[in-house]
Amino acid sequence: MIRAMAYCYGANVLFPCHSFSSSLILHLFPTPLAYRPFSYDAPPAKIKRRFSFSPAAALPFDLSPPPIDHDLLDTMTVAGAKVSEDGAIGTFDNDEEALDAVENAVAVVDLSHYGRIRVSGEDRVQFLHNQSTANFEILHEGQGCDTVFVTPTARTIDIAHAWIMKTAITLVVSPVTKERITGMLKKYIFFADKVEIQDITGQTSLFVLIGPRSNQIMEALNLADIVGQPYGSHKHYSVNGMPITVGVGNIISEDGYSLLMSPAAAESVWKALLGHGAIPMGSNAWEILRILQGRPAPGKELTDEFNVLEANLWNAVSLNKGCYKGQETISRLVTYDGIKQRLWGIRVPSPVEPGSTISVDGKKVGKVTSFTKGIRASQPLGLGYIKRKAASEGDTVIIGDDVVGTVVEVPFLARQIPPS
C-alpha cells in the first residue's frame, strides 16, 4: 500500500499532519460546470473514470491570489450566477430548486465571503479557550466545535465554527464580524503570548454541502472515511496536488459537510460537486434556509441587546471551564435563573417586519428579529425573542397589530441542550 502525507494549512506552506492510505488522495478531473444529473445507482466503473489516485506531494500552499484562469466567480457568472459587490453569489436564478434540493437531494453553497481566521502559535489553544465560550482544552487535532465570541457582559458577537488542526485553529465566522473578531483577538494578545492571528479569507475558498444525499456525494468522491464522523470532525486531502480540508457540518446544520481549500482548487472541486448532482445555491436562498433552520445571525439575533444564553446557544458554551470573557455573567445567569427571554421560531400566515413587537394579552413580550416567506406559501416563519414566562412552544402570540403567530421550535435551536 502506498503511504502518503496529509497537510494542514500553514502560513505559507503545508505542514505534514499524519500519514494515511493513498486511497484517500483525491484527484479531480474537470467536469462541465452545467448541472448534470448523477445516478447514485451508477456502477463503480463510471465513477472511476472521473477520478484517479496519486500520492500527495509536499507542495507549497500558495496564499497569494490565484491566477485569473482559476477565478471561480468568473466561471459562475458565465453560468448565470448573480454576484454582489462584496463577492457573494446572490442567486443562480434557481432558489426554489436549490431549497428543494436541501430537503430531497443535495445543494452546494459557495460561502467564500464568510470569514476565515487562522490562530497559530504555541499558546493558541489556551488563548481561544480564554477568549470564547467553548472548552478548547478538551479538543484534539481533527476535532471541531462551535464557540461564541461575546462581550465582557456575555452579549453576543458571533458564533464561530472552529477546526483544531496540527499547527493552528481555523475559525469560520460571519462576513460582517470578520474584521471585528480579528481585531478583537489581536487586541487581547499580550506581550508574552505566543499567538498569531491571520485573516486567511482571501487566500482560501469555502463550500458547504447540505441535503440528504450529501453522504452519497462524499462516497462518490472517495471521501467515505469522513461519513458518519462526529460534528466538527475534519480530515485533510489533496486535490490535484493542492490541499483541501473536509469537515462534518455546514454552519447551520450538524449534517452535511464543509470544504476549505486553496482558490486554485476551487473550480475543480465546484465542478466535481455539480457533476455528482449537487444543485448550486446562492446567498439569497441560504438566508431563507438560515431562518428556517433557526440559526442566529449577527446584527439580527446576535447583538449587544441579547446574551448568549438568551440566544439559546448552550452547545457552544462551557459552564465548567476556567475564567473566560463573559464567564462571570454567564455563571450568574445560570446560578440565579436569570435568563429572561429566549429565541424562538414563530409561524405566521403573512409577512412580518423584523423589529415588530410580539405581544401576549396586549402586553409586549418580545420582538421579531428575522423573517422569511419560506420555501412554500405555507411556511412563512419569523425568528424572535420572547420573554420566558410569556410564551413557549405551541402558544399563540400577536405580531405587530394583528398578525397571529404560533411559537415553534426550529432545528438549530432544538439541538441546543441546556444543563439539567
XYZ file of C-alpha atoms in Angstrom:
420
model
C 0.000 0.000 0.000
C 1.340 3.397 -0.947
C 1.637 5.769 2.004
C 1.156 9.494 1.612
C 1.154 12.591 3.779
C -1.780 14.820 4.674
C -1.159 18.512 5.086
C -2.516 21.223 7.365
C -2.894 24.838 6.351
C 0.150 26.835 7.336
C 1.144 30.449 6.920
C 2.911 29.874 3.617
C 3.430 26.130 3.392
C 1.669 22.894 4.159
C 2.713 21.164 7.330
C 2.566 17.347 7.379
C -0.075 16.105 9.811
C -0.190 12.338 9.605
C 0.110 9.548 7.082
C -2.836 7.812 5.516
C -3.682 5.414 2.720
C -3.322 6.559 -0.865
C -6.983 5.640 -1.326
C -7.773 8.920 0.438
C -5.882 11.052 -2.072
C -8.400 12.675 -4.366
C -7.529 13.703 -7.898
C -10.358 15.569 -9.585
C -10.698 15.897 -13.326
C -12.626 18.884 -14.720
C -16.291 18.289 -15.491
C -18.726 20.677 -17.196
C -19.993 23.395 -14.852
C -23.562 22.967 -16.021
C -25.606 20.720 -13.757
C -25.560 17.098 -14.854
C -27.839 14.645 -13.030
C -25.906 11.904 -11.276
C -27.283 8.436 -10.792
C -26.469 7.207 -7.316
C -27.021 3.700 -8.580
C -24.296 4.069 -11.216
C -21.784 1.205 -11.264
C -18.357 1.912 -9.735
C -16.724 1.877 -13.171
C -18.475 5.116 -14.088
C -17.093 6.816 -11.016
C -13.557 5.569 -11.530
C -13.364 7.121 -14.976
C -13.658 10.558 -13.342
C -11.078 10.003 -10.651
C -7.577 8.646 -10.272
C -5.411 8.387 -7.197
C -1.950 9.764 -6.669
C 0.212 10.442 -3.622
C 0.104 13.981 -2.278
C 3.279 15.934 -2.878
C 4.751 18.387 -0.368
C 3.745 21.386 -2.436
C 3.740 24.938 -1.053
C 0.351 26.282 -0.027
C 0.277 29.484 -2.049
C -1.574 32.171 -0.090
C -1.264 34.704 -2.899
C -4.317 35.446 -5.085
C -4.930 32.701 -7.658
C -4.210 33.285 -11.345
C -7.059 34.576 -13.477
C -7.723 31.182 -15.045
C -8.703 29.929 -11.589
C -11.268 32.694 -11.000
C -14.306 30.705 -9.879
C -16.552 33.773 -9.723
C -15.969 34.414 -13.427
C -16.894 30.816 -14.173
C -20.035 31.073 -12.050
C -21.036 34.371 -13.659
C -20.825 32.801 -17.098
C -23.057 30.021 -15.753
C -25.685 32.570 -14.682
C -24.738 33.474 -11.109
C -25.584 36.973 -9.879
C -22.577 38.233 -7.896
C -22.802 41.148 -5.451
C -20.156 43.837 -4.966
C -18.729 42.024 -1.933
C -18.174 38.854 -3.964
C -21.129 36.897 -2.589
C -23.263 34.961 -5.064
C -26.823 36.191 -4.564
C -28.590 33.652 -6.728
C -28.272 31.231 -9.618
C -31.906 32.043 -10.516
C -32.838 28.648 -9.087
C -33.715 29.430 -5.465
C -36.752 27.141 -5.314
C -34.851 24.266 -6.920
C -31.921 24.726 -4.526
C -34.151 24.848 -1.447
C -35.985 21.751 -2.649
C -32.609 20.013 -3.006
C -31.926 20.680 0.681
C -34.990 18.599 1.523
C -34.756 15.921 -1.161
C -31.264 15.813 -2.681
C -28.178 17.965 -2.038
C -27.240 21.611 -2.537
C -23.802 23.237 -2.604
C -23.211 26.809 -1.432
C -20.145 28.966 -2.019
C -19.526 30.660 1.347
C -16.142 32.059 0.404
C -17.350 35.506 1.516
C -17.530 34.182 5.094
C -14.522 34.998 7.251
C -11.713 32.520 7.912
C -9.306 33.333 10.730
C -6.175 31.300 11.445
C -4.972 31.236 15.055
C -1.488 29.766 15.449
C 1.371 29.708 17.936
C 2.137 27.581 20.999
C -0.494 29.309 23.151
C -3.334 29.202 20.607
C -5.490 26.679 22.495
C -5.322 28.495 25.820
C -5.815 31.829 24.066
C -9.078 30.830 22.356
C -10.121 28.980 25.496
C -9.971 32.322 27.320
C -11.484 34.450 24.550
C -14.624 32.472 23.694
C -17.219 30.221 25.292
C -16.182 26.694 24.218
C -13.804 24.402 26.079
C -10.864 24.149 23.671
C -8.651 22.316 26.150
C -10.609 19.073 25.774
C -10.362 19.024 21.975
C -7.742 17.249 19.895
C -6.394 17.503 16.369
C -9.054 16.565 13.835
C -11.936 17.666 16.057
C -14.024 20.827 15.916
C -16.692 22.769 17.760
C -18.903 25.830 17.768
C -17.838 28.660 20.046
C -19.328 32.093 20.694
C -17.469 35.371 20.866
C -19.141 37.597 23.428
C -18.619 40.927 25.142
C -17.443 41.054 28.790
C -21.141 41.086 29.773
C -21.855 37.988 27.622
C -23.666 39.892 24.875
C -23.349 38.054 21.586
C -20.989 38.967 18.750
C -20.953 35.831 16.591
C -20.887 32.049 16.533
C -17.623 30.698 15.138
C -17.000 27.184 13.900
C -13.521 26.006 14.895
C -11.328 23.285 13.400
C -8.444 22.040 15.552
C -5.520 21.387 13.204
C -1.964 20.263 13.889
C -0.344 23.695 13.987
C -3.318 26.064 14.050
C -7.003 26.523 14.784
C -9.139 27.722 11.887
C -12.248 29.776 12.686
C -15.153 30.354 10.301
C -17.158 33.480 11.151
C -19.810 35.676 9.569
C -18.763 38.125 6.838
C -20.000 41.048 8.948
C -17.974 40.146 12.056
C -14.699 39.028 10.481
C -12.880 42.329 10.944
C -14.281 42.919 14.429
C -13.287 39.475 15.679
C -9.862 39.594 14.032
C -9.175 42.979 15.610
C -10.528 41.890 18.978
C -8.329 38.789 19.074
C -5.231 40.777 18.148
C -6.063 43.321 20.850
C -6.019 40.651 23.560
C -2.638 39.163 22.646
C -0.323 40.125 25.490
C 3.433 40.535 25.266
C 4.304 37.022 26.438
C 1.570 35.243 24.450
C 2.833 33.027 21.657
C -0.153 33.585 19.400
C -0.546 34.809 15.839
C -3.809 35.887 14.208
C -4.139 35.818 10.431
C -7.147 36.595 8.246
C -6.970 33.942 5.505
C -10.346 34.713 3.935
C -8.833 35.962 0.682
C -6.401 33.060 0.466
C -8.973 30.272 0.851
C -12.336 29.203 -0.552
C -15.201 27.637 1.398
C -18.061 25.479 0.098
C -20.754 23.678 2.088
C -22.957 20.727 1.190
C -26.415 20.318 2.687
C -29.156 17.799 1.989
C -29.937 14.093 2.494
C -27.663 12.988 -0.362
C -24.553 14.733 0.978
C -23.159 11.415 2.207
C -23.586 9.866 -1.222
C -21.536 12.621 -2.814
C -18.786 12.098 -0.236
C -18.756 8.407 -1.049
C -18.751 9.064 -4.794
C -15.716 11.327 -4.319
C -13.906 8.587 -2.374
C -14.250 10.530 0.875
C -16.317 7.894 2.647
C -13.998 7.872 5.677
C -15.440 11.239 6.802
C -19.040 9.977 6.597
C -20.536 9.202 9.997
C -17.881 11.096 11.958
C -18.950 13.435 14.804
C -19.858 17.049 14.135
C -16.750 19.177 13.668
C -14.513 16.266 12.681
C -12.328 17.069 9.692
C -9.703 15.430 7.513
C -7.119 16.703 5.049
C -6.861 15.581 1.432
C -5.118 16.571 -1.781
C -6.895 17.733 -4.933
C -4.606 17.901 -7.942
C -1.690 18.371 -5.546
C -3.440 21.148 -3.613
C -4.783 20.912 -0.044
C -8.441 20.589 0.881
C -9.956 20.100 4.323
C -13.361 18.425 4.577
C -15.332 18.752 7.807
C -18.623 17.399 9.138
C -21.338 20.063 9.402
C -22.163 23.152 7.364
C -22.555 26.133 9.749
C -26.352 25.956 10.021
C -26.622 22.191 10.486
C -24.646 19.349 12.031
C -25.376 17.354 8.878
C -23.688 17.905 5.538
C -20.087 18.982 5.021
C -17.785 21.988 4.758
C -14.882 22.098 2.295
C -11.972 24.512 2.804
C -9.414 24.783 0.021
C -6.994 26.911 -1.940
C -8.741 29.153 -4.505
C -6.678 27.403 -7.172
C -8.501 24.151 -6.366
C -11.956 25.708 -6.014
C -13.076 25.494 -9.628
C -12.205 21.797 -9.951
C -13.953 20.984 -6.679
C -17.040 23.021 -7.598
C -17.359 21.317 -10.982
C -16.929 17.884 -9.414
C -19.692 18.564 -6.875
C -22.065 19.733 -9.606
C -21.082 16.762 -11.729
C -22.229 14.458 -8.939
C -25.637 16.067 -8.675
C -25.258 18.956 -6.219
C -27.546 21.902 -7.006
C -25.849 25.325 -6.667
C -27.414 27.670 -4.114
C -26.887 31.414 -3.751
C -26.822 33.535 -0.610
C -30.468 34.620 -1.003
C -31.700 31.050 -0.652
C -29.067 30.419 2.038
C -30.583 33.240 4.124
C -34.037 31.677 3.770
C -32.563 28.371 4.900
C -30.769 30.019 7.833
C -34.051 31.368 9.173
C -35.938 28.105 8.609
C -33.183 26.279 10.476
C -33.211 28.902 13.248
C -29.508 29.686 13.138
C -28.912 33.093 14.798
C -27.059 35.714 12.745
C -25.004 38.760 13.765
C -26.879 42.035 13.574
C -30.197 40.203 13.838
C -30.349 37.630 16.623
C -26.770 38.182 17.797
C -26.419 41.750 19.049
C -25.484 43.715 22.148
C -29.153 43.512 23.124
C -29.128 39.769 23.825
C -26.825 37.485 25.780
C -25.540 34.116 24.653
C -27.954 32.080 26.788
C -30.977 34.073 25.648
C -29.839 33.136 22.131
C -30.098 29.526 23.363
C -26.549 28.645 22.282
C -25.991 26.099 25.042
C -23.978 23.632 22.947
C -21.297 26.248 22.330
C -20.949 27.280 25.988
C -18.856 25.511 28.622
C -20.100 26.001 32.170
C -17.242 24.195 33.889
C -14.058 25.577 32.358
C -11.959 28.303 33.914
C -12.232 32.039 33.561
C -13.024 33.450 30.121
C -14.555 36.585 28.701
C -18.229 36.782 29.734
C -17.904 33.842 32.136
C -18.923 35.755 35.253
C -22.162 36.966 33.682
C -22.961 33.530 32.254
C -22.388 31.883 35.640
C -24.730 34.334 37.362
C -27.423 33.798 34.734
C -27.305 30.044 35.309
C -26.922 30.132 39.093
C -29.743 32.598 39.700
C -32.003 31.530 36.818
C -31.587 34.961 35.304
C -32.369 34.168 31.670
C -35.340 36.436 30.969
C -36.083 35.652 27.328
C -35.397 33.044 24.658
C -35.071 32.881 20.893
C -37.899 31.015 19.147
C -39.348 30.380 15.725
C -42.751 31.950 15.065
C -45.032 30.527 12.380
C -47.122 33.287 10.792
C -49.741 33.411 7.999
C -48.425 36.604 6.383
C -45.234 38.681 6.208
C -43.979 40.493 9.306
C -41.194 43.034 9.589
C -38.056 42.446 11.676
C -38.315 44.744 14.668
C -42.077 44.210 15.010
C -43.311 43.780 18.555
C -44.510 40.431 19.879
C -47.436 40.684 22.294
C -49.428 38.386 24.550
C -52.688 39.586 26.139
C -51.933 43.103 24.976
C -48.506 43.245 26.635
C -45.240 43.488 24.735
C -43.189 40.351 25.394
C -40.558 40.436 22.659
C -39.665 41.352 19.102
C -39.114 39.780 15.695
C -35.502 39.604 14.520
C -35.755 37.822 11.125
C -38.464 36.774 8.673
C -38.744 34.636 5.550
C -41.645 33.679 3.322
C -40.186 30.184 3.367
C -39.995 27.548 0.686
C -43.736 27.257 0.147
C -46.668 29.545 0.855
C -47.484 27.517 3.969
C -44.087 28.173 5.545
C -43.681 31.877 6.431
C -41.505 31.941 9.522
C -40.048 34.540 11.803
C -37.407 34.362 14.492
C -37.784 36.417 17.618
C -37.019 36.794 21.292
C -39.900 36.163 23.708
C -39.958 36.538 27.487
C -39.717 33.127 29.110
C -42.796 33.486 31.295
C -44.946 34.904 28.496
C -44.987 32.127 25.890
C -43.316 28.913 24.796
C -43.694 26.255 22.110
C -47.273 25.955 20.834
C -48.507 29.228 22.327
C -50.204 31.975 20.324
C -48.694 35.461 20.073
C -49.574 38.661 18.204
C -47.013 40.195 15.842
C -47.386 43.932 15.322
C -51.040 44.978 15.409
C -52.911 41.916 14.253
C -50.800 39.070 12.811
C -51.473 35.907 14.798
C -48.403 33.698 15.183
C -47.608 30.365 16.787
C -44.400 29.800 18.734
C -42.499 26.841 17.256
C -39.189 25.105 17.770
C -36.669 25.289 14.923
C -33.949 22.709 14.148
C -30.786 24.614 15.115
C -32.195 25.802 18.440
C -33.868 22.458 19.144
C -30.439 20.773 19.131
C -29.198 23.011 21.946
C -29.153 21.169 25.267
C -29.333 23.277 28.458
C -27.780 21.810 31.620
C -30.160 19.566 33.535
